[in-house]
Each structure stands twice: as C-alpha cells, then as structure tokens.
CSV table of C-alpha atoms in Angstrom, one decimal:
chain,number,residue,atom,x,y,z
A,1,UNK,CA,-2.0,1.4,-27.3
A,2,UNK,CA,-5.2,3.4,-28.3
A,3,UNK,CA,-6.2,5.8,-25.7
A,4,UNK,CA,-9.9,5.9,-27.0
A,5,UNK,CA,-11.9,3.8,-29.4
A,6,UNK,CA,-11.5,5.1,-32.8
A,7,UNK,CA,-14.7,5.0,-35.0
A,8,UNK,CA,-12.9,4.4,-38.3
A,9,UNK,CA,-13.1,1.0,-40.4
A,10,UNK,CA,-9.5,1.6,-41.0
A,11,UNK,CA,-8.9,0.9,-37.2
A,12,UNK,CA,-11.7,-1.8,-36.9
A,13,UNK,CA,-9.2,-4.8,-37.3
A,14,UNK,CA,-6.6,-3.3,-34.8
A,15,UNK,CA,-9.0,-2.9,-32.0
A,16,UNK,CA,-10.7,-6.2,-32.5
A,17,UNK,CA,-13.9,-4.9,-33.8
A,18,UNK,CA,-16.4,-7.1,-35.8
A,19,UNK,CA,-16.5,-6.3,-39.6
A,20,UNK,CA,-19.9,-5.2,-39.4
A,21,UNK,CA,-19.6,-2.9,-36.5
A,22,UNK,CA,-21.9,0.3,-36.1
A,23,UNK,CA,-19.9,1.8,-33.7
A,24,UNK,CA,-22.8,2.1,-30.9
A,25,UNK,CA,-21.6,3.7,-27.6
A,26,UNK,CA,-22.5,3.0,-23.9
A,27,UNK,CA,-23.4,6.4,-22.7
A,28,UNK,CA,-24.2,5.2,-18.9
A,29,UNK,CA,-21.1,3.4,-17.6
A,30,UNK,CA,-18.7,5.1,-15.2
A,31,UNK,CA,-15.2,4.1,-13.4
A,32,UNK,CA,-13.5,0.8,-14.0
A,33,UNK,CA,-12.8,-2.4,-12.5
A,34,UNK,CA,-9.5,-4.3,-13.3
A,35,UNK,CA,-9.7,-8.1,-14.3
A,36,UNK,CA,-6.3,-9.0,-15.2
A,37,UNK,CA,-3.0,-9.6,-13.6
A,38,UNK,CA,-1.3,-7.4,-16.0
A,39,UNK,CA,-1.8,-4.8,-13.6
A,40,UNK,CA,0.2,-5.9,-10.3
A,41,UNK,CA,-1.4,-5.7,-6.8
A,42,UNK,CA,-4.7,-4.1,-8.1
A,43,UNK,CA,-6.6,-7.1,-9.8
A,44,UNK,CA,-10.1,-7.1,-8.9
A,45,UNK,CA,-10.2,-3.6,-7.5
A,46,UNK,CA,-13.2,-1.3,-8.4
A,47,UNK,CA,-12.5,2.7,-9.0
A,48,UNK,CA,-15.8,4.6,-9.0
A,49,UNK,CA,-16.3,8.0,-7.7
A,50,UNK,CA,-18.9,10.7,-7.6
A,51,UNK,CA,-18.8,13.0,-10.3
A,52,UNK,CA,-17.1,10.5,-13.0
A,53,UNK,CA,-18.1,11.1,-16.5
A,54,UNK,CA,-19.7,8.4,-18.7
A,55,UNK,CA,-17.0,6.8,-21.0
A,56,UNK,CA,-19.0,6.6,-24.1
A,57,UNK,CA,-17.0,3.7,-25.2
A,58,UNK,CA,-18.0,1.2,-28.0
A,59,UNK,CA,-20.6,-1.4,-26.6
A,60,UNK,CA,-19.4,-4.8,-25.7
A,61,UNK,CA,-21.3,-6.5,-28.7
A,62,UNK,CA,-19.2,-4.1,-31.2
A,63,UNK,CA,-16.2,-6.2,-30.4
A,64,UNK,CA,-15.1,-9.9,-31.5
A,65,UNK,CA,-15.4,-12.7,-29.0
A,66,UNK,CA,-11.8,-13.1,-29.3
A,67,UNK,CA,-10.7,-10.0,-27.6
A,68,UNK,CA,-9.5,-10.2,-23.9
A,69,UNK,CA,-11.3,-7.8,-21.6
A,70,UNK,CA,-8.3,-6.5,-19.2
A,71,UNK,CA,-11.0,-4.2,-17.3
A,72,UNK,CA,-14.5,-3.2,-17.2
A,73,UNK,CA,-16.4,-0.1,-16.5
A,74,UNK,CA,-17.2,-0.2,-12.6
A,75,UNK,CA,-21.1,0.2,-13.2
A,76,UNK,CA,-21.4,-2.7,-15.6
A,77,UNK,CA,-19.0,-5.3,-15.6
A,78,UNK,CA,-20.1,-6.7,-19.1
A,79,UNK,CA,-19.1,-3.2,-20.6
A,80,UNK,CA,-15.5,-3.4,-21.4
A,81,UNK,CA,-13.3,-0.6,-20.3
A,82,UNK,CA,-9.7,-2.0,-21.5
A,83,UNK,CA,-9.6,-4.5,-24.7
A,84,UNK,CA,-6.4,-6.5,-25.4
A,85,UNK,CA,-6.6,-7.8,-29.5
A,86,UNK,CA,-3.9,-10.2,-29.9
A,87,UNK,CA,-2.3,-10.0,-33.8
A,88,UNK,CA,0.4,-12.2,-34.6
A,89,UNK,CA,3.1,-11.8,-32.0
A,90,UNK,CA,1.8,-8.4,-31.1
A,91,UNK,CA,-0.9,-7.0,-29.0
A,92,UNK,CA,-3.3,-4.0,-29.5
A,93,UNK,CA,-4.8,-2.2,-26.3
A,94,UNK,CA,-7.7,-0.1,-26.6
A,95,UNK,CA,-8.9,1.9,-23.6
A,96,UNK,CA,-12.5,2.3,-24.7
A,97,UNK,CA,-13.1,5.6,-22.9
A,98,UNK,CA,-13.3,9.3,-24.5
A,99,UNK,CA,-13.1,10.5,-20.6
A,100,UNK,CA,-9.3,10.0,-19.6
A,101,UNK,CA,-8.5,13.5,-18.6
A,102,UNK,CA,-9.4,13.1,-15.1
A,103,UNK,CA,-6.5,12.1,-12.3
A,104,UNK,CA,-8.2,8.9,-11.8
A,105,UNK,CA,-7.2,7.5,-15.3
A,106,UNK,CA,-3.4,8.6,-15.4
A,107,UNK,CA,-2.0,5.4,-13.5
A,108,UNK,CA,-4.1,2.9,-15.9
A,109,UNK,CA,-3.0,5.0,-18.9
A,110,UNK,CA,0.5,4.6,-18.1
A,111,UNK,CA,0.0,1.0,-16.9
A,112,UNK,CA,-1.5,0.3,-20.3
A,113,UNK,CA,1.4,1.7,-22.2
A,114,UNK,CA,4.0,-0.5,-20.3
A,115,UNK,CA,2.0,-3.4,-20.9
A,116,UNK,CA,2.2,-3.0,-24.4
A,117,UNK,CA,5.9,-2.5,-24.3
A,118,UNK,CA,7.6,-6.2,-24.2
A,119,UNK,CA,10.5,-6.6,-21.8
A,120,UNK,CA,9.9,-3.2,-20.0
A,121,UNK,CA,9.8,-3.7,-16.3
A,122,UNK,CA,6.6,-2.5,-14.6
A,123,UNK,CA,7.2,0.0,-11.7
A,124,UNK,CA,5.1,-0.5,-8.9
A,125,UNK,CA,5.1,2.7,-6.5
A,126,UNK,CA,5.8,1.3,-3.0
A,127,UNK,CA,2.2,2.1,-1.4
A,128,UNK,CA,0.9,-1.6,-0.9
A,129,UNK,CA,3.0,-1.5,2.1
A,130,UNK,CA,3.3,1.6,4.2
A,131,UNK,CA,5.9,2.2,6.8
A,132,UNK,CA,4.9,3.2,10.2
A,133,UNK,CA,7.9,5.3,11.3
A,134,UNK,CA,8.8,4.7,15.2
A,135,UNK,CA,6.1,2.5,15.8
A,136,UNK,CA,6.0,0.4,18.0
A,137,UNK,CA,8.3,2.8,20.4
A,138,UNK,CA,8.3,3.9,23.8
A,139,UNK,CA,5.1,5.2,25.3
A,140,UNK,CA,4.8,7.9,27.9
A,141,UNK,CA,2.2,8.1,30.7
A,142,UNK,CA,2.1,12.1,30.4
A,143,UNK,CA,-0.6,14.2,28.7
A,144,UNK,CA,1.7,15.6,25.6
A,145,UNK,CA,0.8,18.6,23.2
A,146,UNK,CA,-1.1,18.4,20.8
A,147,UNK,CA,-2.7,15.3,22.1
A,148,UNK,CA,-3.8,16.5,25.2
A,149,UNK,CA,-5.5,19.5,23.8
A,150,UNK,CA,-7.4,17.5,21.1
A,151,UNK,CA,-8.0,14.3,23.2
A,152,UNK,CA,-7.3,14.8,27.1
A,153,UNK,CA,-5.6,11.6,27.1
A,154,UNK,CA,-1.8,10.6,27.6
A,155,UNK,CA,0.5,9.8,25.2
A,156,UNK,CA,0.3,5.9,26.0
A,157,UNK,CA,-3.6,6.0,25.8
A,158,UNK,CA,-3.6,7.9,22.4
A,159,UNK,CA,-1.3,5.5,20.5
A,160,UNK,CA,-2.9,2.4,22.1
A,161,UNK,CA,-6.6,2.9,22.3
A,162,UNK,CA,-7.3,5.7,19.6
A,163,UNK,CA,-4.3,5.9,16.9
A,164,UNK,CA,-3.4,2.1,16.4
A,165,UNK,CA,-7.1,1.3,16.2
A,166,UNK,CA,-7.7,3.7,13.5
A,167,UNK,CA,-4.8,2.7,11.6
A,168,UNK,CA,-5.7,-0.8,11.8
A,169,UNK,CA,-9.3,-0.1,10.4
A,170,UNK,CA,-7.3,2.2,7.6
A,171,UNK,CA,-5.2,-0.9,6.5
A,172,UNK,CA,-8.5,-3.3,6.6
A,173,UNK,CA,-10.6,-0.8,4.4
A,174,UNK,CA,-8.2,-0.4,1.8
A,175,UNK,CA,-6.5,-3.4,2.0
A,176,UNK,CA,-3.0,-2.3,3.1
A,177,UNK,CA,-0.2,-4.0,4.9
A,178,UNK,CA,2.0,-2.0,7.3
A,179,UNK,CA,5.9,-2.5,8.1
A,180,UNK,CA,5.8,-1.2,11.6
A,181,UNK,CA,9.2,-0.1,12.5
A,182,UNK,CA,10.2,-0.9,16.1
A,183,UNK,CA,12.6,1.6,17.8
A,184,UNK,CA,13.2,0.5,21.3
A,185,UNK,CA,14.5,3.9,22.7
A,186,UNK,CA,14.9,7.4,22.2
A,187,UNK,CA,17.8,7.7,24.1
A,188,UNK,CA,21.5,8.8,22.9
A,189,UNK,CA,23.1,6.1,24.3
A,190,UNK,CA,25.8,4.8,22.1
A,191,UNK,CA,28.0,3.2,24.6
A,192,UNK,CA,27.3,0.0,26.6
A,193,UNK,CA,25.3,-0.7,28.8
A,194,UNK,CA,22.3,-1.1,26.4
A,195,UNK,CA,19.2,-0.9,28.6
A,196,UNK,CA,15.7,-0.7,27.7
A,197,UNK,CA,14.3,1.6,30.5
A,198,UNK,CA,12.3,3.7,28.1
A,199,UNK,CA,10.8,0.5,26.0
A,200,UNK,CA,9.3,-1.0,29.2
A,201,UNK,CA,8.1,2.2,31.2
A,202,UNK,CA,5.1,3.0,29.3
A,203,UNK,CA,2.0,1.1,30.6
A,204,UNK,CA,-1.8,0.6,29.3
A,205,UNK,CA,-4.7,-0.9,30.6
A,206,UNK,CA,-6.0,-4.0,29.0
A,207,UNK,CA,-8.5,-6.0,30.1
A,208,UNK,CA,-8.4,-4.3,33.5
A,209,UNK,CA,-4.7,-5.2,33.8
A,210,UNK,CA,-2.0,-2.9,33.7
A,211,UNK,CA,0.5,-3.9,31.2
A,212,UNK,CA,3.6,-2.6,29.5
A,213,UNK,CA,2.4,-0.7,26.5
A,214,UNK,CA,5.0,-0.6,24.1
A,215,UNK,CA,5.6,-4.7,24.4
A,216,UNK,CA,1.9,-5.1,24.2
A,217,UNK,CA,1.5,-3.2,20.9
A,218,UNK,CA,4.7,-4.9,19.4
A,219,UNK,CA,2.7,-8.3,20.0
A,220,UNK,CA,-0.5,-6.9,18.8
A,221,UNK,CA,1.3,-6.1,15.4
A,222,UNK,CA,2.9,-9.7,15.7
A,223,UNK,CA,-0.3,-11.4,16.0
A,224,UNK,CA,-1.9,-9.5,12.8
A,225,UNK,CA,-0.9,-9.7,8.9
A,226,UNK,CA,1.4,-6.7,9.5
A,227,UNK,CA,5.1,-6.9,9.4
A,228,UNK,CA,6.9,-6.3,12.6
A,229,UNK,CA,10.3,-4.6,11.3
A,230,UNK,CA,13.5,-3.0,12.6
A,231,UNK,CA,14.1,0.8,13.3
A,232,UNK,CA,17.0,0.6,15.8
A,233,UNK,CA,18.0,0.1,19.1
A,234,UNK,CA,17.6,3.8,19.3
A,235,UNK,CA,17.2,6.5,16.8
A,236,UNK,CA,20.8,6.3,15.5
A,237,UNK,CA,21.3,4.9,12.2
A,238,UNK,CA,24.0,2.1,11.7
A,239,UNK,CA,26.8,4.0,10.4
A,240,UNK,CA,30.0,4.9,11.7
A,241,UNK,CA,29.3,8.8,11.7
A,242,UNK,CA,26.7,8.3,14.6
A,243,UNK,CA,28.8,5.4,16.4
A,244,UNK,CA,32.4,6.1,17.3
A,245,UNK,CA,33.1,2.4,17.7
A,246,UNK,CA,31.6,-0.1,15.5
A,247,UNK,CA,31.9,-2.7,18.2
A,248,UNK,CA,29.3,-0.8,20.2
A,249,UNK,CA,27.0,-0.5,17.5
A,250,UNK,CA,27.2,-4.2,17.1
A,251,UNK,CA,26.3,-4.6,21.0
A,252,UNK,CA,23.5,-2.6,20.7
A,253,UNK,CA,22.3,-4.7,17.7
A,254,UNK,CA,22.9,-7.8,20.2
A,255,UNK,CA,20.9,-6.1,22.8
A,256,UNK,CA,18.0,-5.5,20.4
A,257,UNK,CA,18.0,-9.0,19.5
A,258,UNK,CA,17.9,-10.4,22.9
A,259,UNK,CA,15.2,-8.0,23.8
A,260,UNK,CA,13.2,-9.1,21.0
A,261,UNK,CA,13.3,-12.4,22.1
A,262,UNK,CA,12.7,-11.9,25.5
A,263,UNK,CA,9.3,-10.0,24.7
A,264,UNK,CA,8.4,-12.9,22.6
A,265,UNK,CA,7.9,-10.8,19.2
A,266,UNK,CA,8.3,-13.5,16.9
A,267,UNK,CA,10.7,-14.1,14.2
A,268,UNK,CA,14.0,-11.8,14.2
A,269,UNK,CA,13.1,-9.1,11.6
A,270,UNK,CA,14.1,-9.2,7.9
A,271,UNK,CA,13.2,-5.3,7.3
A,272,UNK,CA,15.4,-2.8,8.7
A,273,UNK,CA,14.8,1.3,7.7
A,274,UNK,CA,17.4,3.6,9.4
A,275,UNK,CA,16.2,6.4,11.4
C-alpha cells in the first residue's frame, strides 16, 4: 500500500502508471467517493467537507486503463483517489493523495492496508447500527427535569413527538438502522406476578385519540426498517445475581413474551442487550 503517489519511474510499474507518464497532478479535487465493496458498509458514500485541501494526486490519464479505481475524489468522479493495480497474484494499492494527515482519511488508510493483507479479517465498527437504550419504555404523563425546563412538555410528549421524530430524521439523513431496546418496566419486581402497569400507563394523543404511548411507539418502530429488540421485562439483567430464583426469571421472560404478542409487536425479538 502506497500512502501517496510516487513520482519516480522506479515505482511507475507498481502503481500502474503508463510508461510515458509525465506525472501531471490534479490541483482541484478534494474529498473522496467509495466505489468498491472492498470497504464494507460504505460503498457509494461520499466524504466532502468544507476546508478540505486538494489532493494533488496524479491525473487519471497517467494511469493504465487496466487499473481498478476503488474510490474517486468527491468533486470529480473521473479523478482516482484509490487505485488498485493487480500484479500476478499480488496487488498494489495507491492512495492518490498528498493530504492524508486529516482525521477524515485515517479510516480509509487503515481499510486500504487491511485490504492488501490476504486472509486478514476486516474489522467493522458497530456504527451502522445504533442501539437505542431503554426505548420503547414506560412513558410518564408528567413534566420531568430537564425536559420541563427546555420544552415545557410531559415526558410522554417529549419522547413521542420530539425525540423519536428527531431520531428518525437523523437515521434517514445518515442511512442508519436502529436496534430499539424494549424495556417493559422500571420496577424492581423479581418475584411473580409480573404485571405491565408502567408499560401501559403512559398515554399520548394521536390523530385526536388518546392511545397507550409505549405500545404505540413500539408498533411504530416495528413498522419501520428499524429493529425492535429486547432489553428485559424490567431493568434487571438475566443473571442469577439479580434473580434469587431462576424460575422467576424465566417467568418474567414468559410474561414479556405474552405481552409482546398481546401488543402485536411482530416477530419475537432475536436481539437481547442486558441492562
């Protein structure tokens, strides 16, 4: 992996440059756009921010037609940013830029190095999915700090009409999927019976009708591309340190499963994150 074009005839073959290259540079293009599936989860994404310096990379016509363009600059898709040159059973990757010192380029440098190492697994940070802790959860028809001071609305109104709508807009803007961690209660109950009074008590107004807020939001998540996952019957993890009787723990899960079906929340969850 070459972390910058080398203007030397000794390296022209490795970089996939033409034999008569003149090493002309592009002094205008900035940012980058990823073309290749070599970079999992980000194919087709463009990174271009105010204040980025031009790459001063070699012009596209300096490279042979046989090279593979893994990424272009953001401002000119015909100008290569990352070039792959196959040589026998090997591959030389050139990052066609002299301005890789900024934070925006750190990940792409690492990804390019990993791609050049055969048999090395590609580590992907778990940021394409974001866990929404304790959502959906019980709602309260009370004004609670600090929401009351900033918005002058109840907790239930804030979560349903402000926070959740903003979070959906955020996900759509950045193409992010959520795993919403459903918590049915905040009680400290670890012995039967396992009721759902908190889960059912909060109400909101929807289409001029009063509806049970937590159930409404859970169904709203179910009807989107986001995942409705499981956080617990209450805020106690599924281990014996929190449950004196393992059969009671099992009973709480059975109660949660029944509630899931009663509230028509779709398929039973396959994702569990302990509180």
